[in-house]
Short mmCIF file of C-alpha atoms in Angstrom, two decimals:
data_model
loop_
_atom_site.label_atom_id
_atom_site.label_comp_id
_atom_site.label_asym_id
_atom_site.label_seq_id
_atom_site.Cartn_x
_atom_site.Cartn_y
_atom_site.Cartn_z
CA MET N 24 0.00 0.00 0.00
CA ILE N 25 1.27 3.48 -0.92
CA ALA N 26 1.58 5.83 2.05
CA PHE N 27 0.73 9.47 1.42
CA ASP N 28 1.99 12.47 3.31
CA GLU N 29 -1.04 13.99 5.00
CA THR N 30 0.73 17.35 5.19
CA LEU N 31 0.21 17.84 1.45
CA SER N 32 -1.65 20.98 0.43
CA PRO N 33 -5.39 20.66 1.18
CA THR N 34 -6.26 22.41 -2.09
CA LEU N 35 -5.89 20.55 -5.34
CA ASP N 36 -3.95 22.99 -7.43
CA ALA N 37 -1.25 21.90 -9.86
CA ALA N 38 1.37 21.70 -7.10
CA ALA N 39 -0.83 19.51 -4.92
CA LEU N 40 -1.74 17.19 -7.80
CA ARG N 41 1.91 16.88 -8.73
CA ASP N 42 2.78 15.99 -5.13
CA ILE N 43 0.07 13.32 -5.12
CA ALA N 44 1.38 11.79 -8.34
CA LEU N 45 5.01 11.81 -7.16
CA ALA N 46 4.03 10.34 -3.79
CA ALA N 47 2.20 7.58 -5.68
CA GLY N 48 5.44 6.63 -7.45
CA ALA N 49 5.46 8.69 -10.64
CA ASP N 50 8.88 9.96 -11.74
CA ASP N 51 7.49 13.02 -13.50
CA VAL N 52 4.05 14.49 -14.05
CA GLY N 53 2.33 17.09 -16.22
CA PHE N 54 -1.17 18.29 -17.00
CA VAL N 55 -3.29 19.09 -20.03
CA SER N 56 -6.83 20.43 -20.24
CA ILE N 57 -9.44 18.36 -22.02
CA ASP N 58 -10.12 21.49 -24.09
CA ASP N 59 -6.52 21.74 -25.33
CA SER N 60 -6.43 21.79 -29.14
CA ALA N 61 -3.70 19.11 -29.06
CA LEU N 62 -6.43 16.66 -27.98
CA ASP N 63 -8.92 17.53 -30.71
CA ASP N 64 -8.66 14.06 -32.24
CA GLN N 65 -8.67 12.34 -28.83
CA ARG N 66 -11.35 14.26 -26.93
CA ALA N 67 -14.44 12.32 -28.02
CA ASP N 68 -12.94 8.96 -27.00
CA ILE N 69 -11.72 10.33 -23.67
CA LEU N 70 -15.11 11.82 -22.80
CA ALA N 71 -16.90 8.66 -23.90
CA ALA N 72 -14.96 6.74 -21.24
CA PHE N 73 -14.74 9.48 -18.61
CA PRO N 74 -17.42 12.13 -19.31
CA PHE N 75 -16.47 14.13 -16.22
CA THR N 76 -12.96 14.88 -17.50
CA ARG N 77 -11.66 18.42 -17.18
CA THR N 78 -7.94 17.72 -16.80
CA LEU N 79 -5.68 14.85 -17.78
CA ILE N 80 -2.78 14.03 -15.48
CA SER N 81 0.07 12.58 -17.52
CA PHE N 82 2.89 10.83 -15.72
CA VAL N 83 5.94 8.73 -16.47
CA VAL N 84 7.52 5.82 -14.67
CA LYS N 85 11.16 5.01 -15.40
CA MET N 86 12.30 1.62 -16.61
CA ASN N 87 15.63 0.04 -15.74
CA ARG N 88 17.75 0.43 -18.84
CA GLU N 89 20.08 -2.55 -18.84
CA ASN N 90 17.29 -5.14 -18.88
CA ILE N 91 15.76 -3.42 -21.91
CA ARG N 92 19.13 -3.37 -23.66
CA SER N 93 19.84 -7.07 -23.16
CA PRO N 94 19.65 -9.35 -26.21
CA ALA N 95 17.87 -11.83 -23.89
CA ARG N 96 14.24 -10.94 -24.52
CA SER N 97 13.06 -12.52 -21.26
CA LEU N 98 15.00 -9.86 -19.35
CA ALA N 99 13.56 -7.01 -21.39
CA ASN N 100 10.03 -8.35 -21.11
CA LEU N 101 10.41 -8.81 -17.36
CA GLU N 102 11.16 -5.10 -17.05
CA PHE N 103 8.32 -4.15 -19.38
CA HIS N 104 5.81 -6.17 -17.38
CA HIS N 105 6.95 -5.01 -13.96
CA THR N 106 7.01 -1.35 -14.98
CA ASN N 107 3.63 -1.76 -16.63
CA ASP N 108 2.18 -3.09 -13.36
CA GLU N 109 3.89 -0.31 -11.44
CA CYS N 110 2.47 2.31 -13.79
CA ASP N 111 -1.06 0.97 -13.37
CA ALA N 112 -0.57 0.95 -9.60
CA VAL N 113 0.51 4.59 -9.67
CA ALA N 114 -2.58 5.58 -11.66
CA ARG N 115 -4.85 3.64 -9.32
CA ALA N 116 -3.28 5.25 -6.26
CA ILE N 117 -3.76 8.74 -7.71
CA VAL N 118 -7.41 8.01 -8.45
CA LYS N 119 -7.94 6.58 -4.99
CA ARG N 120 -6.48 9.72 -3.45
CA LEU N 121 -8.64 12.02 -5.56
CA GLU N 122 -11.79 10.05 -4.79
CA ALA N 123 -11.01 10.32 -1.09
CA ARG N 124 -11.13 14.08 -1.54
CA GLY N 125 -14.50 13.94 -3.23
CA HIS N 126 -13.40 14.20 -6.86
CA ARG N 127 -14.26 12.03 -9.82
CA ALA N 128 -11.26 10.39 -11.46
CA GLY N 129 -10.47 7.36 -13.56
CA TYR N 130 -7.59 5.75 -15.40
CA PRO N 131 -7.08 3.48 -18.39
CA PRO N 132 -4.51 0.68 -18.41
CA VAL N 133 -1.00 1.48 -19.56
CA GLY N 134 -1.23 -1.31 -22.12
CA PHE N 135 -3.53 -4.27 -21.74
CA PRO N 136 -6.34 -5.16 -21.25
CA MET N 137 -8.05 -3.22 -24.02
CA GLU N 138 -11.49 -3.07 -25.62
CA ALA N 139 -10.92 -6.17 -27.74
CA GLU N 140 -14.35 -5.99 -29.36
CA ASN N 141 -13.11 -2.97 -31.32
CA TRP N 142 -10.34 -4.97 -33.01
CA PRO N 143 -8.90 -4.30 -35.58
CA GLY N 144 -9.78 -0.68 -34.88
CA LYS N 145 -8.78 1.45 -31.92
CA MET N 146 -8.86 -0.78 -28.85
CA TRP N 147 -7.28 1.56 -26.33
CA VAL N 148 -9.35 3.95 -24.25
CA ILE N 149 -6.86 6.83 -24.05
CA SER N 150 -3.84 7.39 -26.29
CA HIS N 151 -1.10 8.06 -23.74
CA LYS N 152 1.48 9.43 -26.20
CA PRO N 153 -0.36 12.54 -27.48
CA VAL N 154 -1.49 13.31 -23.92
CA ALA N 155 2.10 13.06 -22.67
CA VAL N 156 3.43 15.27 -25.46
CA ALA N 157 0.75 17.90 -24.81
CA ALA N 158 1.56 17.81 -21.08
CA GLY N 159 5.28 18.40 -21.67
CA MET N 160 6.44 14.91 -20.75
CA GLY N 161 8.51 14.53 -23.90
CA ARG N 162 8.45 14.50 -27.69
CA MET N 163 8.12 11.72 -30.21
CA GLY N 164 11.39 10.45 -31.66
CA ILE N 165 11.97 9.05 -35.13
CA HIS N 166 11.21 5.64 -33.64
CA ARG N 167 7.68 6.78 -32.62
CA ASN N 168 8.38 6.52 -28.90
CA VAL N 169 8.06 9.44 -26.49
CA ILE N 170 11.47 10.66 -25.33
CA HIS N 171 11.52 12.29 -21.91
CA PRO N 172 14.10 15.10 -21.67
CA ARG N 173 15.77 13.47 -18.66
CA PHE N 174 14.92 9.77 -18.71
CA GLY N 175 14.97 9.32 -22.48
CA ASN N 176 12.66 6.71 -23.92
CA PHE N 177 13.16 4.34 -21.00
CA ILE N 178 9.74 5.18 -19.63
CA LEU N 179 6.17 3.99 -19.60
CA LEU N 180 3.30 6.45 -19.74
CA GLY N 181 0.20 6.68 -17.59
CA THR N 182 -2.85 8.94 -17.67
CA VAL N 183 -5.47 9.88 -15.08
CA ALA N 184 -8.64 11.75 -16.02
CA CYS N 185 -10.16 13.95 -13.32
CA ASP N 186 -12.97 16.49 -12.90
CA ILE N 187 -10.69 19.29 -11.66
CA ASP N 188 -9.94 22.42 -13.66
CA VAL N 189 -6.22 22.89 -13.04
CA ARG N 190 -4.27 26.05 -13.70
CA HIS N 191 -0.78 24.99 -14.71
CA ASP N 192 2.17 26.02 -16.83
CA CYS N 193 2.71 22.68 -18.57
CA ALA N 194 3.25 22.88 -22.32
CA PRO N 195 4.83 20.78 -25.06
CA LEU N 196 8.64 20.86 -25.07
CA ASP N 197 10.04 23.54 -27.34
CA TYR N 198 12.68 21.11 -28.58
CA ASN N 199 12.88 17.43 -29.41
CA PRO N 200 15.29 15.31 -27.31
CA CYS N 201 15.67 12.94 -30.27
CA LEU N 202 19.27 13.13 -31.49
CA GLU N 203 18.40 11.79 -34.95
CA CYS N 204 21.42 9.53 -34.51
CA LYS N 205 19.56 6.82 -36.47
CA LEU N 206 20.71 4.06 -34.11
CA CYS N 207 17.10 2.89 -33.97
CA VAL N 208 17.21 2.62 -37.76
CA ALA N 209 20.35 0.50 -37.58
CA ALA N 210 19.05 -1.79 -34.84
CA CYS N 211 15.49 -2.41 -36.02
CA PRO N 212 15.45 -6.02 -37.24
CA THR N 213 12.54 -5.48 -39.66
CA GLY N 214 13.48 -2.19 -41.32
CA ALA N 215 10.35 -0.57 -39.91
CA ILE N 216 12.19 2.70 -39.22
CA ALA N 217 13.66 4.33 -42.31
CA PRO N 218 16.42 6.98 -42.33
CA ASP N 219 14.05 9.49 -43.93
CA GLY N 220 11.56 9.09 -41.08
CA HIS N 221 9.14 6.73 -42.82
CA PHE N 222 7.63 4.16 -40.48
CA ASP N 223 6.44 0.75 -41.69
CA PHE N 224 3.86 -0.01 -39.03
CA ALA N 225 3.02 -3.43 -40.42
CA ALA N 226 6.66 -4.56 -40.33
CA CYS N 227 7.02 -3.56 -36.68
CA TYR N 228 3.68 -4.98 -35.67
CA THR N 229 4.02 -8.31 -37.48
CA HIS N 230 7.29 -9.16 -35.72
CA ASN N 231 7.22 -7.40 -32.37
CA TYR N 232 3.61 -8.30 -31.63
CA ARG N 233 3.78 -11.83 -32.99
CA GLU N 234 2.22 -13.25 -29.82
CA PHE N 235 -0.39 -10.48 -29.47
CA MET N 236 -3.74 -9.92 -31.14
CA GLY N 237 -3.46 -10.45 -34.90
CA GLY N 238 -0.37 -12.60 -34.58
CA PHE N 239 -2.14 -14.81 -32.08
CA SER N 240 -5.13 -15.09 -34.44
CA ASP N 241 -2.80 -16.28 -37.19
CA PHE N 242 -1.33 -18.84 -34.79
CA VAL N 243 -4.77 -20.15 -33.81
CA GLU N 244 -5.87 -20.49 -37.41
CA THR N 245 -2.68 -22.37 -38.27
CA VAL N 246 -3.46 -24.77 -35.44
CA ALA N 247 -7.04 -25.16 -36.67
CA GLU N 248 -5.90 -25.94 -40.21
CA ALA N 249 -3.24 -28.48 -39.15
CA LYS N 250 -4.38 -32.02 -39.87
CA ASN N 251 -2.29 -33.56 -37.09
CA ALA N 252 0.59 -32.90 -34.72
CA ARG N 253 3.19 -33.54 -37.40
CA ALA N 254 1.58 -30.97 -39.69
CA TYR N 255 1.49 -28.49 -36.82
CA ARG N 256 5.20 -28.99 -36.12
CA GLN N 257 5.95 -28.17 -39.75
CA SER N 258 4.59 -24.69 -39.04
CA PHE N 259 5.85 -24.12 -35.51
CA SER N 260 9.01 -25.18 -33.74
CA ASP N 261 8.83 -26.46 -30.18
CA GLY N 262 10.42 -23.21 -29.03
CA GLU N 263 7.69 -21.16 -30.72
CA THR N 264 5.01 -23.23 -29.04
CA VAL N 265 6.62 -22.75 -25.64
CA SER N 266 7.00 -19.02 -26.32
CA MET N 267 3.29 -18.74 -27.10
CA TRP N 268 2.49 -20.61 -23.88
CA GLN N 269 4.79 -18.28 -21.99
CA SER N 270 3.01 -15.22 -23.40
CA LEU N 271 -0.36 -16.64 -22.41
CA ALA N 272 0.81 -17.56 -18.92
CA PHE N 273 3.05 -14.64 -17.98
CA GLY N 274 2.02 -11.77 -20.27
CA PRO N 275 2.65 -11.15 -23.96
CA ASN N 276 6.31 -11.09 -24.90
CA TYR N 277 7.66 -8.44 -27.26
CA LYS N 278 10.04 -9.84 -29.84
CA ALA N 279 12.23 -6.77 -30.24
CA ALA N 280 11.83 -3.16 -28.99
CA TYR N 281 15.46 -2.66 -30.03
CA CYS N 282 14.63 0.93 -30.95
CA LEU N 283 14.11 1.61 -27.25
CA ALA N 284 17.21 -0.30 -26.24
CA VAL N 285 19.69 1.64 -28.36
CA CYS N 286 18.26 5.15 -27.98
CA PRO N 287 20.87 7.40 -26.26
CA ALA N 288 18.61 10.45 -25.85
CA GLY N 289 17.84 11.98 -22.44
CA GLU N 290 20.04 13.72 -19.88
CA ASP N 291 20.42 10.59 -17.73
CA VAL N 292 21.25 8.41 -20.74
CA ILE N 293 23.32 10.40 -23.16
CA GLY N 294 26.54 10.53 -21.11
CA ALA N 295 27.82 7.09 -22.07
CA TYR N 296 27.10 7.74 -25.74
CA ARG N 297 28.92 11.05 -25.79
CA ALA N 298 31.85 9.76 -23.77
CA ASP N 299 32.59 6.81 -26.05
CA LYS N 300 30.39 6.28 -29.10
CA ARG N 301 32.42 3.32 -30.31
CA ASN N 302 31.96 1.47 -27.04
CA PHE N 303 28.26 2.34 -27.02
CA LEU N 304 27.89 0.76 -30.44
CA ASP N 305 29.98 -2.28 -29.54
CA SER N 306 28.30 -3.00 -26.22
CA ILE N 307 24.67 -2.03 -26.87
CA VAL N 308 23.85 -1.77 -30.58
CA ASP N 309 25.96 -4.53 -32.16
CA PRO N 310 24.79 -7.41 -29.90
CA LEU N 311 21.21 -6.75 -30.99
CA LYS N 312 22.15 -6.51 -34.66
CA LYS N 313 24.23 -9.68 -34.51
CA LYS N 314 21.70 -11.75 -32.57
CA VAL N 315 20.62 -14.90 -34.39
CA GLU N 316 16.83 -14.99 -34.12
CA THR N 317 13.63 -15.55 -36.03
CA ILE N 318 12.11 -12.47 -37.66
CA TYR N 319 8.42 -12.67 -38.51
CA VAL N 320 7.35 -10.99 -41.72
CA THR N 321 4.35 -10.95 -43.99
CA GLY N 322 5.07 -12.68 -47.28
CA ASN N 323 6.05 -10.45 -50.21
CA SER N 324 6.58 -7.47 -47.93
CA ASP N 325 9.22 -4.78 -47.73
CA ALA N 326 10.30 -6.26 -44.40
CA ALA N 327 10.98 -9.66 -45.98
CA ASP N 328 13.31 -8.04 -48.49
CA TYR N 329 15.00 -5.89 -45.85
CA VAL N 330 15.79 -8.73 -43.45
CA ALA N 331 17.22 -10.89 -46.23
CA ARG N 332 19.46 -8.06 -47.38
CA ARG N 333 20.44 -6.44 -44.07
CA PHE N 334 20.49 -9.37 -41.64
CA PRO N 335 21.21 -12.56 -43.58
CA HIS N 336 22.15 -14.33 -40.34
CA LYS N 337 18.64 -13.90 -38.94
CA ARG N 338 15.96 -16.47 -39.81
CA ILE N 339 13.00 -15.19 -41.83
CA LYS N 340 9.60 -16.68 -41.13
CA ARG N 341 6.69 -15.69 -43.32
CA VAL N 342 3.38 -15.57 -41.52
CA GLY N 343 -0.21 -14.75 -42.38
CA ALA N 344 -1.79 -11.33 -42.34
CA VAL N 345 -2.13 -9.75 -38.90
CA PHE N 346 -4.65 -7.17 -40.11
CA ARG N 347 -7.84 -8.71 -41.42
CA PRO N 348 -10.61 -6.17 -41.98
CA THR N 349 -14.00 -6.79 -40.43
CA GLY N 350 -15.76 -4.18 -42.55
CA VAL N 351 -15.36 -1.43 -45.11
CA ASP N 352 -14.34 1.15 -42.50
CA SER N 353 -11.60 -1.02 -41.02
CA PHE N 354 -10.35 -1.88 -44.53
CA LEU N 355 -9.86 1.79 -45.42
CA ALA N 356 -8.47 2.69 -42.00
CA ALA N 357 -5.82 -0.04 -42.21
CA LEU N 358 -4.41 0.89 -45.61
CA PRO N 359 -1.92 3.58 -44.46
CA ASN N 360 -0.57 1.18 -41.81
CA ILE N 361 -0.02 -1.78 -44.12
CA PHE N 362 1.12 0.12 -47.22
CA GLN N 363 4.44 -1.18 -48.58
CA ARG N 364 6.13 1.73 -50.29
CA ASN N 365 8.93 -0.25 -51.92
CA ARG N 366 6.42 -2.65 -53.42
CA SER N 367 4.58 0.33 -54.87
CA ALA N 368 7.64 1.63 -56.75
CA GLY N 369 6.74 2.63 -60.30
CA LEU N 370 2.98 2.58 -59.70
CA LYS N 371 1.01 5.75 -60.33
CA ALA N 372 -2.72 5.15 -60.24
CA THR N 373 -5.97 6.53 -58.89
CA TYR N 374 -8.56 4.08 -57.57
CA HIS N 375 -12.22 4.79 -56.94
CA PHE N 376 -13.94 2.47 -54.46
CA SER N 377 -17.74 2.52 -54.17
CA PHE N 378 -19.11 0.20 -51.51
CA THR N 379 -22.76 -0.73 -51.24
CA GLY N 380 -24.64 -2.75 -48.66
CA ALA N 381 -24.75 -2.30 -44.90
CA THR N 382 -21.92 0.26 -44.89
CA PRO N 383 -22.14 2.34 -48.05
CA ARG N 384 -19.05 4.43 -48.59
CA GLN N 385 -17.00 5.98 -51.35
CA ALA N 386 -13.27 6.61 -51.27
CA THR N 387 -10.45 7.62 -53.57
CA ILE N 388 -7.06 5.99 -53.13
CA VAL N 389 -4.08 7.46 -54.94
CA ILE N 390 -0.79 5.57 -55.07
CA ALA N 391 2.13 7.53 -56.53
CA ASP N 392 5.74 8.31 -55.70
CA ARG N 393 5.79 5.44 -53.18
CA ARG N 394 3.02 7.08 -51.15
CA VAL N 395 -0.63 6.36 -50.55
CA LYS N 396 -3.31 8.98 -50.04
CA ILE N 397 -6.92 8.24 -49.10
CA ARG N 398 -9.71 10.74 -49.55
CA GLU N 399 -13.42 10.53 -48.86
CA GLY N 400 -15.64 10.47 -51.92
CA LEU N 401 -14.79 9.99 -55.57
CA VAL N 402 -12.19 12.58 -56.52
CA GLY N 403 -10.60 13.07 -59.92
CA ALA N 404 -10.47 10.67 -62.87
CA PRO N 405 -9.90 7.04 -61.86
CA ASP N 406 -7.56 4.58 -63.53
CA LEU N 407 -9.60 1.78 -61.98
CA SER N 408 -13.06 1.88 -60.42
CA VAL N 409 -14.16 -0.84 -58.02
CA THR N 410 -17.85 -1.10 -57.17
CA ALA N 411 -18.55 -3.78 -54.63
CA ASP N 412 -20.98 -5.05 -52.09
CA GLY N 413 -19.10 -4.30 -48.87
CA GLY N 414 -19.64 -7.76 -47.43
CA ALA N 415 -18.47 -9.49 -50.59
CA TRP N 416 -15.33 -7.33 -50.72
CA ILE N 417 -14.41 -8.10 -47.13
CA ARG N 418 -15.00 -11.83 -47.61
CA PHE N 419 -12.69 -11.71 -50.63
CA LEU N 420 -9.97 -9.92 -48.61
CA ARG N 421 -10.32 -12.46 -45.81
CA ARG N 422 -10.01 -15.27 -48.36
CA GLU N 423 -13.45 -16.52 -47.48
CA ALA N 424 -14.83 -15.99 -50.99
CA SER N 425 -13.59 -16.27 -54.57
CA LEU N 426 -12.87 -13.11 -56.54
CA PRO N 427 -13.79 -14.73 -59.91
CA LEU N 428 -17.15 -15.82 -58.49
CA ALA N 429 -17.77 -12.35 -57.07
CA LEU N 430 -16.99 -10.87 -60.50
CA ILE N 431 -19.26 -13.33 -62.28
CA THR N 432 -22.15 -12.60 -59.90
CA ARG N 433 -21.34 -8.87 -60.18
CA ARG N 434 -21.07 -8.44 -56.44
CA ILE N 435 -17.69 -6.92 -57.33
CA ARG N 436 -17.40 -4.92 -60.57
CA LEU N 437 -14.32 -3.41 -62.17
CA SER N 438 -14.09 -0.57 -64.64
CA GLY N 439 -10.65 0.07 -66.08
CA ASP N 440 -7.49 -1.99 -66.44
CA PRO N 441 -7.96 -5.05 -64.16
CA ARG N 442 -4.18 -5.42 -63.88
CA LEU N 443 -4.25 -2.38 -61.63
CA LEU N 444 -6.09 -4.44 -59.03
CA ALA N 445 -3.14 -6.84 -58.88
CA ALA N 446 -0.80 -3.85 -58.65
CA PHE N 447 -2.92 -2.52 -55.78
CA ALA N 448 -2.67 -5.87 -53.99
CA ARG N 449 1.14 -5.81 -54.23
CA CYS N 450 1.17 -2.63 -52.16
CA PHE N 451 -0.81 -4.27 -49.35
CA PRO N 452 0.46 -7.89 -49.11
CA SER N 453 -1.18 -10.43 -46.84
#
C-alpha cells in the first residue's frame, strides 16, 4: 500500500496534484486540459470513457535500462511487465487519493487489457502518447516513442482523467530530445524505421507483436488448419510453441523493442554515448544486430526483403496477415498502416472504391511516388473503379470468398485496367 503524506496541500492545485502523483510513485508528471487543441482528435474517445474529464494528469515511470538493452528478450520483457504493473498501480493510487477528496477520477490501463471488441480498430481507451506530449512529458522520436528530456525513452506512460480544472504552466517541449542519430534505424530487425523518417507499421507490428492480437489469431488459425501434430510442427518449432504458452501464462512477450534499447537520448542516458560512441555501439547496438533470431514478416513485404538483405544471419519466417478487416471502414483505415512503399515503386494510379450494402461508402485511393493517399468520396479521374458489395469485398480480402465468383455474380465490378487491381494488392500484401 502506498503511504501518502497527509501534510500535502489541502487544495488541489497543480502543485498539490503533482505531489500526489510523485508520492504515488510517478517519476514526472504534467497536466493538459481536455479542451486543449492538441487533444482535438482524442477528446471524443476520452469523454466517452470518462465524461467528467476536465484535466488529464500525464505521468511517467522510469524503466531500468540494462534489462531493456539485453539481447535476452526474457530480461527485457520482465522489465516491461513489472514497470507496466507499477504504472497501473501509480494511476490507481492517484485516483484513490482524488476520490477520497470527493473528486471524480479514472484511469485506463497502460497497455492491456483493451477493448478487444473494437479490433482491428482502436482498442485503447486513451492514447497516452499525445497526452504526454501535450503535457510536456517529452516528444516523439523518429522511432515513434516518447522521449523524456531526462529519462529518455526508458519510460512507460500513464494517464489519469479527473474532474478538476487545473491552472498549470505545462506545455509541449520547445525542442525534441531525439538526437536523430539513427541508431534505432540500424538496430530495427525489420526495417520498420527508415532513415528518412518513414515508419512501416506493419513490419514492426508483425514481428514485435507476434504473440499479441493479430499474430495470435494467425497462430490459432494455423493450429485449426493443421491435420495432425506432425503438420502443426511443420509450421511451428517447439520453441515457438513454448513461447506462445509463456506469453499466455506470464504476459505477452515483445520480440524486439530494439529501438528503445539503443536510444541514447535523455540527460540521464546520453553521457555514455557522448563519452565513447564506439563502445556504445559495440556493447549495446551490435549485440542486438548480430543476434541470431527468427524475424516474422508478412510474405512479399518490404520487411521480408529488408531482413534478407540487411540481416542474412537472422531467420525469416513468413506468416499470415495480422490485419484482417472486419468491414469497409476497417479496410480503409488499415491501408496507411499496411502500405508497402517499396512494393509500390513505379505505380502511379488513382482508384475509386464505391461500396454498397450495410456500410455504403465511397473513397479515392491514390498511389504515386511510393506514397498512398486516401480521400473521402470519388475525386478526380480514376484509372480503376471498383464497385462492390461491402460484405463481398471483405469476404474476398479475408479469403473466405472467390474473386472470380464475385466478379461473375457482379457483387464486385471493375471498370478500367484489371491489372491495376493486382498492382494494388502488391502494395498491401497479406
